[in-house]
Coordinates of N, CA, C and O in Angstrom, one line a residue:
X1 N 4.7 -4.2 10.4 CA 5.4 -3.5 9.4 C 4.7 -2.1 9.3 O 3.6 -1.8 9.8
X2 N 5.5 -1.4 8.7 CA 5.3 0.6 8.8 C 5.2 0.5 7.7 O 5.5 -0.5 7.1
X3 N 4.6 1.7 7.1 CA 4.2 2.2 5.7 C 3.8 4.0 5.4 O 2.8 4.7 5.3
X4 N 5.2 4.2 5.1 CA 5.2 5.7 4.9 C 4.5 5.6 3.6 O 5.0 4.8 2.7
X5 N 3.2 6.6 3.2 CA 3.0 7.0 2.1 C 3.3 8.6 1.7 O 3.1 9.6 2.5
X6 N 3.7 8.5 0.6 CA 3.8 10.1 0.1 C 2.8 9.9 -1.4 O 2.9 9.1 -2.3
X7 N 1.9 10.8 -1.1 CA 1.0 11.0 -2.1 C 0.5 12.3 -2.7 O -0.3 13.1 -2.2
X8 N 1.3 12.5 -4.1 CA 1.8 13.4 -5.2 C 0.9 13.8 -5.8 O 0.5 13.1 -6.8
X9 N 0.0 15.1 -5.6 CA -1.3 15.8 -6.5 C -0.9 15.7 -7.8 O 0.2 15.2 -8.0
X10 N -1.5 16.0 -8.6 CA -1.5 16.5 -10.3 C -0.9 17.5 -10.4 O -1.2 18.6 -9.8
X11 N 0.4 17.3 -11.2 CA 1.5 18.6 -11.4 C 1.0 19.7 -12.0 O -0.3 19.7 -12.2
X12 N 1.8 20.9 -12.3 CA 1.0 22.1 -12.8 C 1.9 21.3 -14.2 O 1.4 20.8 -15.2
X13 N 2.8 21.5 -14.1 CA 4.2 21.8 -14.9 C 4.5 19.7 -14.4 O 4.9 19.3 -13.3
X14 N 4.3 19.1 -15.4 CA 5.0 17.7 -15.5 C 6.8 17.7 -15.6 O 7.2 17.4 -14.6
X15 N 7.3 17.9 -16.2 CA 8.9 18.2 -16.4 C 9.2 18.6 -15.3 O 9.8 17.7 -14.6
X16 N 9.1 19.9 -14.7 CA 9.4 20.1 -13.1 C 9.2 19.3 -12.2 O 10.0 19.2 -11.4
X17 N 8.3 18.5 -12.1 CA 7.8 17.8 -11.4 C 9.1 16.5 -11.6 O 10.2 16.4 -10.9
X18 N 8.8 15.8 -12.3 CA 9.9 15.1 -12.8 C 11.2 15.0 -12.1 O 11.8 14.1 -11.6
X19 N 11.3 16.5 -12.4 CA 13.0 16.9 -11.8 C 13.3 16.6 -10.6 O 14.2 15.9 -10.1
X20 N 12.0 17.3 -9.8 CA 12.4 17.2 -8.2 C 11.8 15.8 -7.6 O 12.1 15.6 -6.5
X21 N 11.0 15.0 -8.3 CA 10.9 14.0 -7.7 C 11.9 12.8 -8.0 O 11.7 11.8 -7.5
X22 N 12.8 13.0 -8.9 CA 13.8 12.4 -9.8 C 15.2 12.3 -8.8 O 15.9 11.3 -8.5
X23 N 15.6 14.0 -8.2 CA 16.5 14.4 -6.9 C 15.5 13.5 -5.5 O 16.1 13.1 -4.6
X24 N 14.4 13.4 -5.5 CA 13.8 13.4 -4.4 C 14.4 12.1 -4.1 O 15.1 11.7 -3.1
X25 N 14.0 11.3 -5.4 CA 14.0 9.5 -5.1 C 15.1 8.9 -5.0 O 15.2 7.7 -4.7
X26 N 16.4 9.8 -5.2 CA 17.6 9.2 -5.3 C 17.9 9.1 -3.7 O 18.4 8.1 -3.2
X27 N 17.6 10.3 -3.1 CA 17.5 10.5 -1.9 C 17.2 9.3 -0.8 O 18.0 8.7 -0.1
X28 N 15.8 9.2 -0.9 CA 15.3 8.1 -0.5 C 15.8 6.6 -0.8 O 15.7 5.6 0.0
X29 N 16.5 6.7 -1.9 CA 17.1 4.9 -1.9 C 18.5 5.1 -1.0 O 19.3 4.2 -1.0
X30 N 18.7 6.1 -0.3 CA 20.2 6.8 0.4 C 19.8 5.6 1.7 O 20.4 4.7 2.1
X31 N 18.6 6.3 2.0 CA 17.6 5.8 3.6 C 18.2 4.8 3.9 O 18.6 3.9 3.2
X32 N 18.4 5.0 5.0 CA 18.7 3.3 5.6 C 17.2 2.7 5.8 O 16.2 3.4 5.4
X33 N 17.0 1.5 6.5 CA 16.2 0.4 6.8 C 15.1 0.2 6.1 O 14.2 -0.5 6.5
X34 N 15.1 0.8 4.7 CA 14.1 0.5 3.9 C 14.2 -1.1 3.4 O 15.2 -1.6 2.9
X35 N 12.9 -1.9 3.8 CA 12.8 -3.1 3.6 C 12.4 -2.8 2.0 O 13.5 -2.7 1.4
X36 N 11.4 -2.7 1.2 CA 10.9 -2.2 -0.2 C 10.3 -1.0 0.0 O 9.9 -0.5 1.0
X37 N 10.2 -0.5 -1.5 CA 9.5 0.9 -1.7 C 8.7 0.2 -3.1 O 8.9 -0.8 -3.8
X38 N 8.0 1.1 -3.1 CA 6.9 0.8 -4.2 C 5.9 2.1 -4.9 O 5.2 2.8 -4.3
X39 N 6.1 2.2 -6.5 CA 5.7 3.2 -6.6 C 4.6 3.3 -7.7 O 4.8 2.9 -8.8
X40 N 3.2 3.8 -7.3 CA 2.4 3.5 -8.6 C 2.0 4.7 -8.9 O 1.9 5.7 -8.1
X41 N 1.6 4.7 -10.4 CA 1.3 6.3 -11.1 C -0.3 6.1 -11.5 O -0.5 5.1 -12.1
X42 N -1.0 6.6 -11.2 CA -2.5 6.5 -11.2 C -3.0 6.8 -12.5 O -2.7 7.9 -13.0
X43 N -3.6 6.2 -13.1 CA -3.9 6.4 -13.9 C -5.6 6.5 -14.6 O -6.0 6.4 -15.8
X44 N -6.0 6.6 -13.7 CA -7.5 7.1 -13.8 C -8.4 6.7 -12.6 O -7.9 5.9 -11.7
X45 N -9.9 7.3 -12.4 CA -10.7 7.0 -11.0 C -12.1 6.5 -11.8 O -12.5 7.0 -12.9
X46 N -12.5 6.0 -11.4 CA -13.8 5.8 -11.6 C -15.1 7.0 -11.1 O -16.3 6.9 -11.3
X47 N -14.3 8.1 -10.4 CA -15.3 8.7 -9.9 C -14.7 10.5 -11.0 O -14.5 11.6 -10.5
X48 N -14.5 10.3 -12.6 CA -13.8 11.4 -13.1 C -12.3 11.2 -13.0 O -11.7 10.1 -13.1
X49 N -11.6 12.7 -13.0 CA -10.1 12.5 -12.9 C -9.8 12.8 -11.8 O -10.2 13.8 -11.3
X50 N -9.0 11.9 -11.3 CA -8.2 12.0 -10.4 C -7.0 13.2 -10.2 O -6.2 13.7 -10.9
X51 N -7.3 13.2 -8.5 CA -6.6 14.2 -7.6 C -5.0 13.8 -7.5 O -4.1 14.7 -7.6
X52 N -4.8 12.9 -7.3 CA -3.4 12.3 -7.0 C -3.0 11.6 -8.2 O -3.9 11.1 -8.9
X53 N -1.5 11.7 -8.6 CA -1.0 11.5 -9.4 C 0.0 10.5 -9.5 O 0.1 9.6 -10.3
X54 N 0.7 10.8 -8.4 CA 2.0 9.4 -8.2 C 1.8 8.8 -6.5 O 1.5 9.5 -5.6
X55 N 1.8 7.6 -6.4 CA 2.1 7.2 -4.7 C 3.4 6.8 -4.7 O 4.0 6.1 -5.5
X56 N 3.7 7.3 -3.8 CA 5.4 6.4 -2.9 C 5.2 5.9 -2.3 O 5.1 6.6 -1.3
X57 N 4.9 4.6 -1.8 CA 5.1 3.4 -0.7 C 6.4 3.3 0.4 O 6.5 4.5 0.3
X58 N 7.0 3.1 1.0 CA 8.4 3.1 1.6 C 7.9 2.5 2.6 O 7.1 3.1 3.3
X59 N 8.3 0.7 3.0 CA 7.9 -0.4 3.8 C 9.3 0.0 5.1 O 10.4 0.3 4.7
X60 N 9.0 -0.1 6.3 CA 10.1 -0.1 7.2 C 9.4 -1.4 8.2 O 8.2 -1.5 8.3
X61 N 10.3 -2.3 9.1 CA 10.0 -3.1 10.0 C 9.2 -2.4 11.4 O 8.3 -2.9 12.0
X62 N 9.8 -1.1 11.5 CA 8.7 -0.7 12.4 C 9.0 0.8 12.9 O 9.8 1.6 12.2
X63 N 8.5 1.1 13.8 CA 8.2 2.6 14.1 C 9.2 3.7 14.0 O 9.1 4.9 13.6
X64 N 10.4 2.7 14.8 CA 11.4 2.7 15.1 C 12.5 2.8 13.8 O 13.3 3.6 14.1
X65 N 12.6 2.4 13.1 CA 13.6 2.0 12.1 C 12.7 3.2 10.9 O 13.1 3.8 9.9
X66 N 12.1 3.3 11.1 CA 10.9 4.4 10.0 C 12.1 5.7 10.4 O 13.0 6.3 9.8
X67 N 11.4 5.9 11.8 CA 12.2 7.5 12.1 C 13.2 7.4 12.2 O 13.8 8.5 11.9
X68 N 14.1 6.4 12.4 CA 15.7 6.5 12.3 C 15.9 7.0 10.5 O 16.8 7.8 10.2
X69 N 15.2 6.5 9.9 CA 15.4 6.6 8.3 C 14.8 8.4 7.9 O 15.1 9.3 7.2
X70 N 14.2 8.1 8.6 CA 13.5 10.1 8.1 C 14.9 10.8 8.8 O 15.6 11.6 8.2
X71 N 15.0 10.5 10.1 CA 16.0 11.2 10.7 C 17.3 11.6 10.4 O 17.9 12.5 10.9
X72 N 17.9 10.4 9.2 CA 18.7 10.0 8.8 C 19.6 11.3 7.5 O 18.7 11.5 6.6
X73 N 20.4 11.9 7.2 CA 20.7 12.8 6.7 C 20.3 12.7 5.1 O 19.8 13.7 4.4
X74 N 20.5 11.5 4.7 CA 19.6 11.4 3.1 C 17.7 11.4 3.7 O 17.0 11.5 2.8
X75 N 17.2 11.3 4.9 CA 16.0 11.4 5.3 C 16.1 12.9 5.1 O 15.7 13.3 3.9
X76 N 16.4 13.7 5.8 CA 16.3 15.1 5.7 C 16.4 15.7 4.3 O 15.6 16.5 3.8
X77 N 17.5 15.3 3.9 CA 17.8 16.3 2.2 C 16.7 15.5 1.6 O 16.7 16.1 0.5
X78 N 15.9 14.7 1.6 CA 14.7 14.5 0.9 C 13.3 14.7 1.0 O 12.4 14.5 0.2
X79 N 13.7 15.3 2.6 CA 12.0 15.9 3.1 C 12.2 17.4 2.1 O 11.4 18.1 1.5
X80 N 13.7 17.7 2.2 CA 14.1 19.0 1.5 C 13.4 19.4 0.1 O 12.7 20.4 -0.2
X81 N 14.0 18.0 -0.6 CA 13.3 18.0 -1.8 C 11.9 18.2 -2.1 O 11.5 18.7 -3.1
X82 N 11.0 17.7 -1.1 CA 9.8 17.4 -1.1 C 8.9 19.0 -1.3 O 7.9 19.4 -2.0
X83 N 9.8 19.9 -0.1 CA 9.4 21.4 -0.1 C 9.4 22.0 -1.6 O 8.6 23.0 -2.0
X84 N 10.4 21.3 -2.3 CA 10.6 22.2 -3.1 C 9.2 22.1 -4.4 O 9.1 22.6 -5.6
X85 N 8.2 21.3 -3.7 CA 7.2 21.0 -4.7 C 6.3 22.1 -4.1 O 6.5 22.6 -3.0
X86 N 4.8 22.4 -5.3 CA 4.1 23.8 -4.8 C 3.3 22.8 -3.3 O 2.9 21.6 -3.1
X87 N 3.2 24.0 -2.3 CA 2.5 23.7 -1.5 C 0.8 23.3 -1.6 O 0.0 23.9 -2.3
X88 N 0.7 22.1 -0.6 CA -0.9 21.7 -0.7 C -0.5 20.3 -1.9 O -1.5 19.6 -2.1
X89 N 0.6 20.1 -2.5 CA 0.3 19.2 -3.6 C 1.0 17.6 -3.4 O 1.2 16.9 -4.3
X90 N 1.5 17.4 -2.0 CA 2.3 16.1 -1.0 C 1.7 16.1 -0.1 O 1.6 17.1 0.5
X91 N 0.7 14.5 0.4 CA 0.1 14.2 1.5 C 1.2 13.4 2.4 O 1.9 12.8 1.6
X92 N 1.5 13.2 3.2 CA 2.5 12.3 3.9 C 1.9 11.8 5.3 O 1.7 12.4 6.3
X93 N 1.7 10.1 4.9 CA 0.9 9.4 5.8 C 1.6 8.5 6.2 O 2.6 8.2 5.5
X94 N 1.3 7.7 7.5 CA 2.4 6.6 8.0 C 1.0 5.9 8.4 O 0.0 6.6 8.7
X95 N 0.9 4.2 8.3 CA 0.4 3.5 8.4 C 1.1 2.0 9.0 O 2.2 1.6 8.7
X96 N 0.2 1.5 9.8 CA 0.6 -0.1 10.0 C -0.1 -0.8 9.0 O -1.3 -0.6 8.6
X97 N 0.8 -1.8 8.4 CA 0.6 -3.0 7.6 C 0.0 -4.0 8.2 O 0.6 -4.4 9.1
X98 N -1.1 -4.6 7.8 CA -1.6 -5.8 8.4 C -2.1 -7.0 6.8 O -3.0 -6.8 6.0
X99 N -1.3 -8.0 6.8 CA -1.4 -9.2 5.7 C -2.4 -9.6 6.4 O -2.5 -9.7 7.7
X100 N -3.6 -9.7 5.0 CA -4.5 -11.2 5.4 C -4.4 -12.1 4.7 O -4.0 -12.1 3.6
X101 N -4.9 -13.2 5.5 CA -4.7 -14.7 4.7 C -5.9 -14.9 3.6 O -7.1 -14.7 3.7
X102 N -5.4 -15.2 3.0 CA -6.7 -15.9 2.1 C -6.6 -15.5 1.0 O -5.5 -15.3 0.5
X103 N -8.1 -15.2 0.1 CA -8.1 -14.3 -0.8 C -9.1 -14.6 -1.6 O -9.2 -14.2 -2.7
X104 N -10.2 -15.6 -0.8 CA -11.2 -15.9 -1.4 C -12.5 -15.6 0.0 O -12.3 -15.1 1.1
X105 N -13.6 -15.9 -0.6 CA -14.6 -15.7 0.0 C -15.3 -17.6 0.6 O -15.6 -18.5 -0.1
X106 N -15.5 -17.6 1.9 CA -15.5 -18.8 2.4 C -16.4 -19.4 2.2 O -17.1 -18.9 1.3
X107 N -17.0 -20.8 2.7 CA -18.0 -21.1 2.1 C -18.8 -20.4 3.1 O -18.3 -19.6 3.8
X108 N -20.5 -20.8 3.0 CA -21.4 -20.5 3.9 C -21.8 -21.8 4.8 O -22.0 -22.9 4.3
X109 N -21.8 -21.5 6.3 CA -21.4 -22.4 7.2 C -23.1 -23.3 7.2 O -24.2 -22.6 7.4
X110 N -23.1 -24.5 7.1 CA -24.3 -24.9 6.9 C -25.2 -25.3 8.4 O -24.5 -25.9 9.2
X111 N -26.2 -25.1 8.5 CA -27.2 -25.5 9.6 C -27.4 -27.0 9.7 O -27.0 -27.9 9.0
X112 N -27.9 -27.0 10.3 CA -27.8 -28.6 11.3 C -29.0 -29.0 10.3 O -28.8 -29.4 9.1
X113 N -30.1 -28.9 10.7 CA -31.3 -29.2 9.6 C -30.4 -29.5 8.2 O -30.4 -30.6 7.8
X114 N -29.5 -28.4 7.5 CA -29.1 -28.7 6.3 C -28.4 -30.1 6.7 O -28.7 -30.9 5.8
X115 N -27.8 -30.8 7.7 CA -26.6 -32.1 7.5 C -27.8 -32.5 8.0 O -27.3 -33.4 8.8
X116 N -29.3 -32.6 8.3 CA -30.5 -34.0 8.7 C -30.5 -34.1 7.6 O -29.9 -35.1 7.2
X117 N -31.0 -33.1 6.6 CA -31.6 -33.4 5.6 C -30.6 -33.8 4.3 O -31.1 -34.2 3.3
X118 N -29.0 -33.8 4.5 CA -27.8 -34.3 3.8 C -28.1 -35.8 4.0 O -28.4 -36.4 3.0
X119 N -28.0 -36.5 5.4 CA -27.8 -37.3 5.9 C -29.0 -38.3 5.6 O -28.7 -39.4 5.1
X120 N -30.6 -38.0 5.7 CA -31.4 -38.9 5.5 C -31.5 -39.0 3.7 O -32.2 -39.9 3.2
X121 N -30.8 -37.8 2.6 CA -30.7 -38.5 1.4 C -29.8 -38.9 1.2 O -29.6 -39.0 0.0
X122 N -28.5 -39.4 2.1 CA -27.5 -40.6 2.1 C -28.2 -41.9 2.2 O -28.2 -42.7 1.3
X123 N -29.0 -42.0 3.5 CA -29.4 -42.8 3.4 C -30.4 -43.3 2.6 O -30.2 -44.5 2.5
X124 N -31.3 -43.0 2.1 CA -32.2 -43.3 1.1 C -31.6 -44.0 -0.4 O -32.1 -45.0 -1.0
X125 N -30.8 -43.4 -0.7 CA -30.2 -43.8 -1.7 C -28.9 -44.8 -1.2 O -27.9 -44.6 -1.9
X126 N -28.8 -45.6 -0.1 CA -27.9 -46.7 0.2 C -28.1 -47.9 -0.4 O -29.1 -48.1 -1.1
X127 N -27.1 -49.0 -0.3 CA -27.9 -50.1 -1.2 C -28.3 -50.6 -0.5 O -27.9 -50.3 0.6
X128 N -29.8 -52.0 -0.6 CA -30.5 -52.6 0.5 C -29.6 -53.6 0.8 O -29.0 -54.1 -0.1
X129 N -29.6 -53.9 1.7 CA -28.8 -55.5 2.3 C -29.5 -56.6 2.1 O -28.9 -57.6 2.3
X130 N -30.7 -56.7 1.7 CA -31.7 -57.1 1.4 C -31.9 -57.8 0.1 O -32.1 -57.2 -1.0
X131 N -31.7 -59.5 0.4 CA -31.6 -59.8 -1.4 C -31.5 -61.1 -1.5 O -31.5 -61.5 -2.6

């Protein structure tokens, strides 16, 4: 899986901003082969205030179906829109998706000494046959 990000500095003027990213997004739902898009608004950093303001996610099956969609005439009138924001303030990154399984932390793989020393207080505490 592909992963266009567009990543939105801190507006000067919010309302403007608004506008053209309002024309921008309608654009983009035009796209063909968008599997999902995803959009989050930042809202603070741990390291002070934050540089980036809005992310756009836009998931495509692959490399291929990405640029057919940029290529795509609602692709273009929306890179359009994109200009019309001040320059320096739109990053635009393309990434591979990679899912991992899981979501926990494993156990710790135990040493052989650890299953002697499991193993002889199994046995110690067996019942005696003995009686």
């Amino acid at each position: 899986m592909i992963k266009f990000m567009i990543l939105f500095g801190q507006p000067e003027n919010a309302d403007s901003f608004e506008n053209i990213y309002q024309d921008f997004l309608a654009l983009v739902e035009r796209m063909p082969n968008i599997l999902r898009r995803q959009v989050a608004h930042v809202t603070g950093s741990p390291q002070g205030s934050p540089e980036i303001y809005r992310i756009l996610e836009i998931y495509f099956e692959s490399t291929e179906t990405q640029t057919e969609a940029l290529m795509s005439a609602a692709g273009q009138e929306a890179g359009g829109e994109l200009a019309r924001l001040p320059g320096g303030s739109v990053q635009l990154l393309f990434a591979e998706v990679y899912e991992e399984g899981g979501g926990s932390t494993p156990e710790p793989a135990t040493s052989k000494a650890d299953d002697r020393a499991e193993e002889t207080l199994s046995d110690s505490n067996a019942p005696s046959s003995a009686g």
